Coordinates of C-alpha atoms in Angstrom, one line a residue:
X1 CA -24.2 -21.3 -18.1
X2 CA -21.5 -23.6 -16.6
X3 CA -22.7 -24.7 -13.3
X4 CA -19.8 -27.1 -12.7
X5 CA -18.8 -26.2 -9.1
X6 CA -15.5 -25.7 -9.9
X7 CA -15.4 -24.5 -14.0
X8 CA -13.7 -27.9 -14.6
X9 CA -10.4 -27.1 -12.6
X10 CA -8.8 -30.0 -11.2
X11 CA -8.0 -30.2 -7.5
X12 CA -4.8 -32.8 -7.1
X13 CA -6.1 -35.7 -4.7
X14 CA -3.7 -34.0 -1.5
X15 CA -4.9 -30.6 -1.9
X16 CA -8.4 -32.1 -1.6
X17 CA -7.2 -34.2 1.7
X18 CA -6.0 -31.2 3.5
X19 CA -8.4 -29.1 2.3
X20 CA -11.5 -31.2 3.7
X21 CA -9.5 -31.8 6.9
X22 CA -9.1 -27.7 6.9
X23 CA -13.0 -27.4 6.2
X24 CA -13.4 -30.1 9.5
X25 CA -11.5 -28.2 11.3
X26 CA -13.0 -24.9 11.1
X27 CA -16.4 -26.5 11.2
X28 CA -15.6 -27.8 14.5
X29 CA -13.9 -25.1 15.7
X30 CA -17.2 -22.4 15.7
X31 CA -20.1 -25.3 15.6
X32 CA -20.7 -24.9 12.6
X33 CA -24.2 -27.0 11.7
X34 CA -27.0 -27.0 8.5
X35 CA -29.4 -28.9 11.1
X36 CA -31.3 -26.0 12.6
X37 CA -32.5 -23.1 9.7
X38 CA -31.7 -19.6 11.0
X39 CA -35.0 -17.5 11.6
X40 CA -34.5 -14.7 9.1
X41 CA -36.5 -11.8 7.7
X42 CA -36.5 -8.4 5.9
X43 CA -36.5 -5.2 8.2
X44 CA -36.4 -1.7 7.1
X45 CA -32.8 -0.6 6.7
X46 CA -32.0 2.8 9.0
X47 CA -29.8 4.2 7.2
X48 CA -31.3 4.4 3.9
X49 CA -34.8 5.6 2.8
X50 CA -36.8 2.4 0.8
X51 CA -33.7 -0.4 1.3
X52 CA -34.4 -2.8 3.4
X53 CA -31.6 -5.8 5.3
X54 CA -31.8 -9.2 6.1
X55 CA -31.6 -9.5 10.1
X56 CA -32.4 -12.5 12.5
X57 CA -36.2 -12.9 14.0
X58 CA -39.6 -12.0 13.2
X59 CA -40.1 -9.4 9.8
X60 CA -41.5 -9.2 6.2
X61 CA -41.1 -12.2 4.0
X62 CA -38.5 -12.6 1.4
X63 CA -40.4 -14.3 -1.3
X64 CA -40.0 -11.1 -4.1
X65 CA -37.6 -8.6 -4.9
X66 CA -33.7 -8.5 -5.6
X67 CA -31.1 -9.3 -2.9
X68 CA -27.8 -7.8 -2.9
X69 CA -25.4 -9.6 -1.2
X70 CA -22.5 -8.5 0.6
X71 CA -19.9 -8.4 3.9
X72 CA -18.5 -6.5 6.5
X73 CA -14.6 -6.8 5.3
X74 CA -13.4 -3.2 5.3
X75 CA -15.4 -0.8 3.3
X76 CA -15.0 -2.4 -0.3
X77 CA -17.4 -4.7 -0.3
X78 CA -20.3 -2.5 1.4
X79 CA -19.6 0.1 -1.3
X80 CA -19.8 -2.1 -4.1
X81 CA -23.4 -3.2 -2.5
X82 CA -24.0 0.3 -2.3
X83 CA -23.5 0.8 -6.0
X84 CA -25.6 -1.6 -6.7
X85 CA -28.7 -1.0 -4.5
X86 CA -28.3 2.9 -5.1
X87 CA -29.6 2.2 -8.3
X88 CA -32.1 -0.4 -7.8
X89 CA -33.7 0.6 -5.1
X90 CA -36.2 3.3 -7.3
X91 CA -36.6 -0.1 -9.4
X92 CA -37.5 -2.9 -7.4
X93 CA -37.9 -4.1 -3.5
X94 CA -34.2 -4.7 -2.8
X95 CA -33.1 -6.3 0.2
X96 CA -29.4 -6.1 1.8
X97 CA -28.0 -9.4 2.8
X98 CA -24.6 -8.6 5.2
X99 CA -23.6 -12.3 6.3
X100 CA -22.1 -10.9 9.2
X101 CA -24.8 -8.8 10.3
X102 CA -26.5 -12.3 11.1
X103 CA -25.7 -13.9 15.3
X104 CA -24.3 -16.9 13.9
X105 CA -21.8 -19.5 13.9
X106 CA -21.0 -18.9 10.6
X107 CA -20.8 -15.3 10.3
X108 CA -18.8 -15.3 13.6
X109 CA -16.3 -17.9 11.4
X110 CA -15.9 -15.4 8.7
X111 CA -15.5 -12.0 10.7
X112 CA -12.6 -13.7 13.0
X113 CA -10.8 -14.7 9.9
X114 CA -11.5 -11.2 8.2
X115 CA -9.9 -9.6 11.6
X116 CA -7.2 -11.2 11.0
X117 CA -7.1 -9.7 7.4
X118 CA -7.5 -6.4 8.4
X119 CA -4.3 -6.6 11.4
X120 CA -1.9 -8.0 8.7
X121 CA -3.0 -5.4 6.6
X122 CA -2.1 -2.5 9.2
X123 CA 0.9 -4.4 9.7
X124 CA 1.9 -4.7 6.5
X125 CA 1.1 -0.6 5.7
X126 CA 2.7 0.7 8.8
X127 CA 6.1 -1.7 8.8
X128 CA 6.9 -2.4 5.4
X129 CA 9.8 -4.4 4.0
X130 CA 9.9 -7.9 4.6
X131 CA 5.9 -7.9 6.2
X132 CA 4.8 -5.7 3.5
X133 CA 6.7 -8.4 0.8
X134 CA 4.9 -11.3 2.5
X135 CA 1.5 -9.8 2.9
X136 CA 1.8 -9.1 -1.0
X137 CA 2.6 -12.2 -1.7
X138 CA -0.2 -13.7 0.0
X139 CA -3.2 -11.3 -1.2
X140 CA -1.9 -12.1 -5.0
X141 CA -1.9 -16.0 -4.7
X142 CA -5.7 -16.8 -4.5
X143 CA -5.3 -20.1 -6.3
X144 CA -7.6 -22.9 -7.1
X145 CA -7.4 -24.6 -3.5
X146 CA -8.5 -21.3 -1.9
X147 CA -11.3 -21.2 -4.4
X148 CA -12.1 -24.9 -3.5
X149 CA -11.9 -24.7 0.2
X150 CA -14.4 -21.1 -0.3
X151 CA -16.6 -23.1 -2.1
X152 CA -16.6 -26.6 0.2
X153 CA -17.4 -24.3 3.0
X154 CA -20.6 -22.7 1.3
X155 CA -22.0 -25.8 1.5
X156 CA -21.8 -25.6 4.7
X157 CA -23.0 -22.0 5.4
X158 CA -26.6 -22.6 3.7
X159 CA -28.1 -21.2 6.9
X160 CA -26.8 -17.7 5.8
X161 CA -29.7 -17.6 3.0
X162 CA -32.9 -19.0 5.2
X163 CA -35.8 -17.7 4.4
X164 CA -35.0 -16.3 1.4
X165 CA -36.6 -17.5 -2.0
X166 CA -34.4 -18.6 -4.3
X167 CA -35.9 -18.0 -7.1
X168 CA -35.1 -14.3 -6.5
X169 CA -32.0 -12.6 -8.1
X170 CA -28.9 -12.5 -5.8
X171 CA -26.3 -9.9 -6.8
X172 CA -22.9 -10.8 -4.9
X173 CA -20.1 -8.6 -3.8
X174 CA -18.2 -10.9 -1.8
X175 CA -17.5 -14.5 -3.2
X176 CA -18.9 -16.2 -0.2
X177 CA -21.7 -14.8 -1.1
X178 CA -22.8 -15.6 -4.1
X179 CA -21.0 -19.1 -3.5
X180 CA -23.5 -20.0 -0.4
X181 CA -26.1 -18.7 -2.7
X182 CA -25.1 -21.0 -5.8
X183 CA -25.0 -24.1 -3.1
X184 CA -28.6 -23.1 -1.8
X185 CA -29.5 -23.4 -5.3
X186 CA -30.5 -19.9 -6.5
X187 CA -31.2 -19.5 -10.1
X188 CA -30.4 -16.3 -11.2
X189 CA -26.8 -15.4 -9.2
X190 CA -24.7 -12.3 -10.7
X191 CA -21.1 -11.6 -9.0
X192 CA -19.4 -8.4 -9.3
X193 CA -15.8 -9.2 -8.5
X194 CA -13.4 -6.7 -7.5
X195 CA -10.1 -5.2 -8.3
X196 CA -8.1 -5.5 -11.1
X197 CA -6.2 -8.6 -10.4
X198 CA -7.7 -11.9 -11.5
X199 CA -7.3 -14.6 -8.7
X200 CA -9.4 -18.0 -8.4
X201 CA -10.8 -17.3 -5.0
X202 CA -12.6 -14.4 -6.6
X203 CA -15.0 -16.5 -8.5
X204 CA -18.3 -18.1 -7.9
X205 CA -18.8 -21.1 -9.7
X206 CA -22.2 -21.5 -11.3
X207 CA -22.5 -17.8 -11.2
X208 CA -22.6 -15.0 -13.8
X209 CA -19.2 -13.2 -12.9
X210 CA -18.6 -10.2 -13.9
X211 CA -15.7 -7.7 -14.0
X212 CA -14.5 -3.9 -14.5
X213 CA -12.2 -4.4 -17.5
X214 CA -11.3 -6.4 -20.7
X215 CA -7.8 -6.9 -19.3
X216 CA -9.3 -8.7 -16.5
X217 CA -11.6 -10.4 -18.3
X218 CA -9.2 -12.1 -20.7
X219 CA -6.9 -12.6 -17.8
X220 CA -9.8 -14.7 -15.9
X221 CA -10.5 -17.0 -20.1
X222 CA -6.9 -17.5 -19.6
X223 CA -6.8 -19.1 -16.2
X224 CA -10.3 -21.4 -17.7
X225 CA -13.0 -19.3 -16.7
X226 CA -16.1 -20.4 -19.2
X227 CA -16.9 -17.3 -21.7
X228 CA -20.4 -18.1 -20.5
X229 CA -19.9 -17.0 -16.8
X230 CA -17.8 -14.1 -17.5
X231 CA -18.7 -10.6 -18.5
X232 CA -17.2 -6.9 -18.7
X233 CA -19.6 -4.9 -17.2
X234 CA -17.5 -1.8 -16.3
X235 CA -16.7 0.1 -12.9
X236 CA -19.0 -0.6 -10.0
X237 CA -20.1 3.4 -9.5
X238 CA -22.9 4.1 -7.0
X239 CA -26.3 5.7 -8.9
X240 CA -25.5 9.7 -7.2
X241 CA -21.8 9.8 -8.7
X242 CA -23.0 8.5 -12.1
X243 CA -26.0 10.3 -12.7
X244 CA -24.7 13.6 -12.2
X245 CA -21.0 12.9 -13.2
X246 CA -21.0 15.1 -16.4
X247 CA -22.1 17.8 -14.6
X248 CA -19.5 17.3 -11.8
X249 CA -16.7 17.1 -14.1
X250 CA -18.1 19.7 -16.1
X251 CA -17.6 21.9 -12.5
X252 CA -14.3 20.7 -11.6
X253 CA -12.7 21.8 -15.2
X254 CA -14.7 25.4 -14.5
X255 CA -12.6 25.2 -11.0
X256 CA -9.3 24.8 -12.8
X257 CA -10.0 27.6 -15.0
X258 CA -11.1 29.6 -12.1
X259 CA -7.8 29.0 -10.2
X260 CA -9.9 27.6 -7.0
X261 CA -8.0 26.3 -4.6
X262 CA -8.2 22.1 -4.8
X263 CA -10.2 20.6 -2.6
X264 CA -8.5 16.9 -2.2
X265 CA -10.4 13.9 -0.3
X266 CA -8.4 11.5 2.1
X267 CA -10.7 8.7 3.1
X268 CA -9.3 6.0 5.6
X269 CA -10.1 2.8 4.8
X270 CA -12.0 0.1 6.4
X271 CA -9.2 -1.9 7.8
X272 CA -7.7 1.0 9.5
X273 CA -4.3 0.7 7.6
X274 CA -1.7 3.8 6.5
X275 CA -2.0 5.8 9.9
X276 CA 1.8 6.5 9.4
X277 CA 1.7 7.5 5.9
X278 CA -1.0 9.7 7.0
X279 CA 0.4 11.8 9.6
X280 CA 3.8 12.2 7.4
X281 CA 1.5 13.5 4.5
X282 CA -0.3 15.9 6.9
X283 CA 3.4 17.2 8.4
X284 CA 4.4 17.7 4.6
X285 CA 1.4 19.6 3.4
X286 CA 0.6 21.6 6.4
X287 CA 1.9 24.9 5.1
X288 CA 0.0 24.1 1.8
X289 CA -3.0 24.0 4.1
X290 CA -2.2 27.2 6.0
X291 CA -1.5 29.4 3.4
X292 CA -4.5 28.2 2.0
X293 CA -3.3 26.8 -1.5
X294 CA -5.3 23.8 -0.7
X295 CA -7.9 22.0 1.8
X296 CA -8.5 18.6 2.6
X297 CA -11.6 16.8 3.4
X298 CA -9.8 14.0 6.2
X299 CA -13.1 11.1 6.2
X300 CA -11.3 8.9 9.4
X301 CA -14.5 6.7 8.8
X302 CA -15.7 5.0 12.2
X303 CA -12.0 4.5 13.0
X304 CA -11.7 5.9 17.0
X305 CA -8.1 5.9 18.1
X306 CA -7.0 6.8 14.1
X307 CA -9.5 10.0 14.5
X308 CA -7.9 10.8 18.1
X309 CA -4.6 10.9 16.4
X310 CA -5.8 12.8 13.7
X311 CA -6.8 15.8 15.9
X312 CA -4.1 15.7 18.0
X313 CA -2.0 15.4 15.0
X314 CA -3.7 18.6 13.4
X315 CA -3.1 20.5 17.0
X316 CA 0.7 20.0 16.8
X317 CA 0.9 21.2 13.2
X318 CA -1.5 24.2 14.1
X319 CA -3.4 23.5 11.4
X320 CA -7.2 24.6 11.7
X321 CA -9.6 22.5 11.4
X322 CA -13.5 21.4 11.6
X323 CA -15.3 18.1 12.4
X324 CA -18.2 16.2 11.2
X325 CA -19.4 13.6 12.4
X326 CA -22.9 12.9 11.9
X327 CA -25.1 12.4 8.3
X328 CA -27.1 16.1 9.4
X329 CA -24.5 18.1 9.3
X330 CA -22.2 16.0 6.3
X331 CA -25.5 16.9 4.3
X332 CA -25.2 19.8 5.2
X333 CA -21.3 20.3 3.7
X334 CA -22.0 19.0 0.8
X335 CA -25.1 20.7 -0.1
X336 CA -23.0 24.2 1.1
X337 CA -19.6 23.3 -1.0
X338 CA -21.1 21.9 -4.1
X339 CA -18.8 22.4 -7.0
X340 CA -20.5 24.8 -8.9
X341 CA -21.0 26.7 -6.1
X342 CA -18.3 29.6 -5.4
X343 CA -17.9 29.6 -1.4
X344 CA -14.8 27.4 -0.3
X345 CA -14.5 25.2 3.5
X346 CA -14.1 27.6 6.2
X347 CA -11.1 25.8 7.6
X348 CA -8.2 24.5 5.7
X349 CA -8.8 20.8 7.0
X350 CA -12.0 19.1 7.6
X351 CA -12.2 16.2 9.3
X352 CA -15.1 14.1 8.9
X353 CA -16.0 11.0 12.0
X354 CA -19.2 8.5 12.4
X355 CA -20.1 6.1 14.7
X356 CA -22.5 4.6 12.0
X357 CA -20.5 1.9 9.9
X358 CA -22.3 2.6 7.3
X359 CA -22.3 6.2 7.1
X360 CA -18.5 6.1 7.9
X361 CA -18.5 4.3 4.2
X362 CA -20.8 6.3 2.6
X363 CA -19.8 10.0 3.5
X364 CA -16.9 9.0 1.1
X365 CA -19.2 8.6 -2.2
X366 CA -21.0 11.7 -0.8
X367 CA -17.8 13.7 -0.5
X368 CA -16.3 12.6 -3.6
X369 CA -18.7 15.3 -5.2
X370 CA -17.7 18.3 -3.7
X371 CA -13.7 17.1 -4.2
X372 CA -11.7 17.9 -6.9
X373 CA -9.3 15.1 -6.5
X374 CA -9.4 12.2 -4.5
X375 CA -6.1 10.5 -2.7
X376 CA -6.7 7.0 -1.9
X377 CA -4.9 3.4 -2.0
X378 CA -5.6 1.4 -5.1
X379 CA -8.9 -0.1 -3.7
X380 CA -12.3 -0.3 -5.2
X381 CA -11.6 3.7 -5.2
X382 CA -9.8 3.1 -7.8
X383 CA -12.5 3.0 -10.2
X384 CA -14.2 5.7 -8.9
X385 CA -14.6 9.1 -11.9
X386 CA -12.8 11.8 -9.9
X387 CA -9.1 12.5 -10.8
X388 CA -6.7 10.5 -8.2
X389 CA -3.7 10.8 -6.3
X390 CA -2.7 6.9 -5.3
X391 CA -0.8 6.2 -2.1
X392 CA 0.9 3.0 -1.0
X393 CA -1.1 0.0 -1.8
X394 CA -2.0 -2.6 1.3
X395 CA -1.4 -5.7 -0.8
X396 CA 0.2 -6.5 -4.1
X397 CA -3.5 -7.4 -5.8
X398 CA -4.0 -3.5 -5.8
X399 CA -1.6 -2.5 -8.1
X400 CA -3.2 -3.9 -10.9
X401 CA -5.8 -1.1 -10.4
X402 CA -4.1 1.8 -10.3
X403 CA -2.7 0.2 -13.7
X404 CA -6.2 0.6 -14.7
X405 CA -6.9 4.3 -13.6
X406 CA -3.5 5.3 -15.7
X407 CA -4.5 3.4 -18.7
X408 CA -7.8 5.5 -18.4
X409 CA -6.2 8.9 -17.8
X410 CA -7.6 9.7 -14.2
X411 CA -5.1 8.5 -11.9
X412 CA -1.2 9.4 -10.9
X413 CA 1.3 6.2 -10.4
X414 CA 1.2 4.6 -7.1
X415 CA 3.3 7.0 -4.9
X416 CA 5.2 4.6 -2.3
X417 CA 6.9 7.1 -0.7
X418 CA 5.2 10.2 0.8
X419 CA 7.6 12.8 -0.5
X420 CA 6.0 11.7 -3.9
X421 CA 2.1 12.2 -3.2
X422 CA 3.4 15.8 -2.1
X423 CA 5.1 16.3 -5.7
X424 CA 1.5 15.3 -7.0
X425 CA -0.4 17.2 -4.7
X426 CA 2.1 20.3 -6.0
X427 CA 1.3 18.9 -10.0
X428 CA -2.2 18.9 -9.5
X429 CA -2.9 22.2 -7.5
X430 CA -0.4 24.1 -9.1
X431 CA -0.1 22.7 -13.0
X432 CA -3.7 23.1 -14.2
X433 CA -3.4 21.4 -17.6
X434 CA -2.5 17.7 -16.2
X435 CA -5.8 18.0 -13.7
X436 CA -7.9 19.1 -16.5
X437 CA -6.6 16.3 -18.5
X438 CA -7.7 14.1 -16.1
X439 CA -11.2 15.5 -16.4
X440 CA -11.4 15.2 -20.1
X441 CA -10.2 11.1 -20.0
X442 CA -13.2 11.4 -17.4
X443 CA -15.6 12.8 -19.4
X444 CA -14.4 10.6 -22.8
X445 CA -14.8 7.1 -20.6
X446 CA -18.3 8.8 -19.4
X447 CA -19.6 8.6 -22.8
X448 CA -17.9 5.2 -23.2
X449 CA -20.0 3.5 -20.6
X450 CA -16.6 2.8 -18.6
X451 CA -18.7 3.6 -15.2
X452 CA -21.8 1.8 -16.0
X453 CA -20.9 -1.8 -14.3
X454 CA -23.6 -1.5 -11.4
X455 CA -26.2 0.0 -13.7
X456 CA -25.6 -2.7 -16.0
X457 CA -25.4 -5.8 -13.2
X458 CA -29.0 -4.8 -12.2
X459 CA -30.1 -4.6 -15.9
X460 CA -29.1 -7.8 -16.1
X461 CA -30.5 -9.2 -12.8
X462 CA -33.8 -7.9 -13.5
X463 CA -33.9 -8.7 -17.0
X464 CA -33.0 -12.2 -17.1

């Protein structure tokens, strides 16, 4: 394993200038200080039977078991960590380590920086043109000075890991992460990095990386990544989905022959971003949804004033409607419109609301089981084993993933416009053959282990 903090790539002497001077800065700025260790402990998650999270004050030790690391940026990150621990959890004591669910300096550093994140990406998704351009421009450039000043600052952010025996594994889905965990000198640290589009701020030095494709592992050799900290793993799929994913499939090509009406998921994302888009795809669909040709399952996450909208969006257009909004009754759903079962939603649109975080994120990997095609942007949904329907991307780094989900057989092109994702709502509800298609790439990359990345990151972290 390389453990050079940088994989050998050199920094010229003025990036490192500005960059410390940068690192000063934002130190100074929050109070940023190693003097004083954070009092940390394990506390039973309440959200999810037998995981348990990382929080400040008194609690268990953290001297065994398997720590998956992760952050509050949208809902990406958090599913990924979901993947992982849905699978270990039956395995080992796992224990959820959300840097920002800790009162600190440092995670108050990181969550003003990701708010500014998510605003430019609403910006970019609801204005376009010359905003949407930039914002591309600066989510594809993660070069070796953002990877440097990532890394400089984890030095600095040691605190984050207190309490917590480094001798453990540490499974990362956020390069800070597994960076701060590298620098507090854990042995055994595996990153999952995400998308499709190999950047340098991605990485964690020292670490075992590991990625979703051989595209983007030969992408990351080519930019001097050592062979030794770099591994294709496959998609990051939570334990549910995969475990019973041949039967799903097997259910949604038995709807297709059946003729049932497609049931398509629209989850919001975790930044907030495409509320235009949105309400100009419910305006364009609404007498689809009427006439009952299809339904939609609308999962607004814990997004307030984009749920508000919502409804008073589906009043105008007189389009019926239910809500859910808490993990009862979305158990309920699901367990009621399984796939093999015949009975259909009630209404043509149901629209799905939580004030949890975390079951706002989760109610997606729960619903994608009763859908039959899922329309998302080019995020870590991407990966997911349900046939897609892509919408505008919030950044240029995304595209590279719907790339992926073509080259696999299970996803449209990235409609940019709205008039398109109608045409491909219209292909897939009404032209059986190219949805079943989509199935049978599914079930062929099933077989192929093409979903098997988290299964395989915790094989590895507890099997050294």
């Amino acid at each position: 394993m390389n453990t050079d903090n940088l994989f050998g790539i050199k920094i010229d002497q003025f990036s490192r200038y500005y960059i410390t001077l940068l690192k000063s800065t934002i130190l100074f700025r929050y109070g940023i200080s190693d003097k004083e260790e954070l009092k940390l402990s394990a506390k039973d998650a309440d959200f999810l039977k037998g995981l348990e999270v990382v929080a400040m004050g008194e609690g268990k030790s953290m001297q065994d078991g398997l720590i998956v690391g992760t952050i509050r940026m949208g809902y990406g990150h958090h599913r990924m960590a979901y993947s992982l621990y849905s699978h270990s959890i039956q395995q080992k004591r796992t224990i959820l380590h959300d840097i920002l669910a800790i009162d600190s300096n440092e995670a108050r550093a990181i969550k003003e920086i990701d708010g500014v994140y998510s605003y430019l990406s609403r910006l970019s998704s609801e204005n376009g043109g010359i905003i949407e351009w930039l914002w591309g421009q600066l989510t594809s450039q993660g070069n070796a000075n953002s990877l440097f000043l990532s890394v400089t600052l984890a030095e600095e952010y040691k605190r984050l890991v207190s309490g917590i025996s480094p001798k453990l594994p540490y499974l990362s889905t956020y390069p800070i992460n597994g960076q701060v965990a590298v620098a507090a000198g854990f042995s055994r640290v595996i990153h999952l990095i995400p998308d499709n589009f190999p950047q340098y701020y991605l990485l964690v030095p020292g670490a075992l990386n590991l990625v979703q494709s051989p595209s983007s592992y030969m992408k990351f050799i080519n930019m001097g990544v050592p062979k030794e900290n770099l591994m294709v793993a496959g998609h990051w799929v939570s334990e549910p989905i995969l475990t019973h994913l041949e039967e799903d499939t097997a259910a949604r090509i038995e709807r297709i022959e059946s003729s049932k009406p497609k049931r398509f998921l629209l989850p919001i994302g975790g930044a907030g971003a495409q509320k235009k888009y949105t309400m100009t795809l419910l305006e364009k669909i609404a007498a689809r949804l009427k006439n009952g040709e299809i339904s939609l399952l609308l999962n607004t996450g814990d997004h307030v004033d984009f749920y508000n909208e919502i409804i008073e969006k589906l009043k105008e257009l007189e389009i019926d409607f239910d809500i859910i909004n808490e993990s009862v009754s979305l158990s309920h759903f699901c367990r009621n419109y399984e796939l093999d079962k015949n009975e259909e939603p009630k209404k043509p649109v149901t629209v799905f609301h939580f004030a949890s975080y975390y079951t706002a994120f989760l109610a997606t990997d729960y619903l994608i089981r009763v859908a039959d095609v899922l329309v998302t942007k080019p995020s870590e949904l991407a990966f997911f084993p349900i046939p897609k329907i892509f919408i505008r991307r919030v950044g240029d780094h995304e595209a590279a993933s719907a790339s992926r989900s073509m080259e696999l057989g299970e996803g449209t092109i990235e409609c940019r416009e709205v008039e398109h994702a109608v045409e491909m709502f219209d292909l897939l509800s009404k032209k059986n053959d190219v949805l079943k298609r989509m199935n049978d790439c599914i079930q062929r990359n099933l077989k192929d282990g093409i979903y098997n990345g988290s299964r395989k990151a915790v094989e590895i972290a507890l099997n050294p």
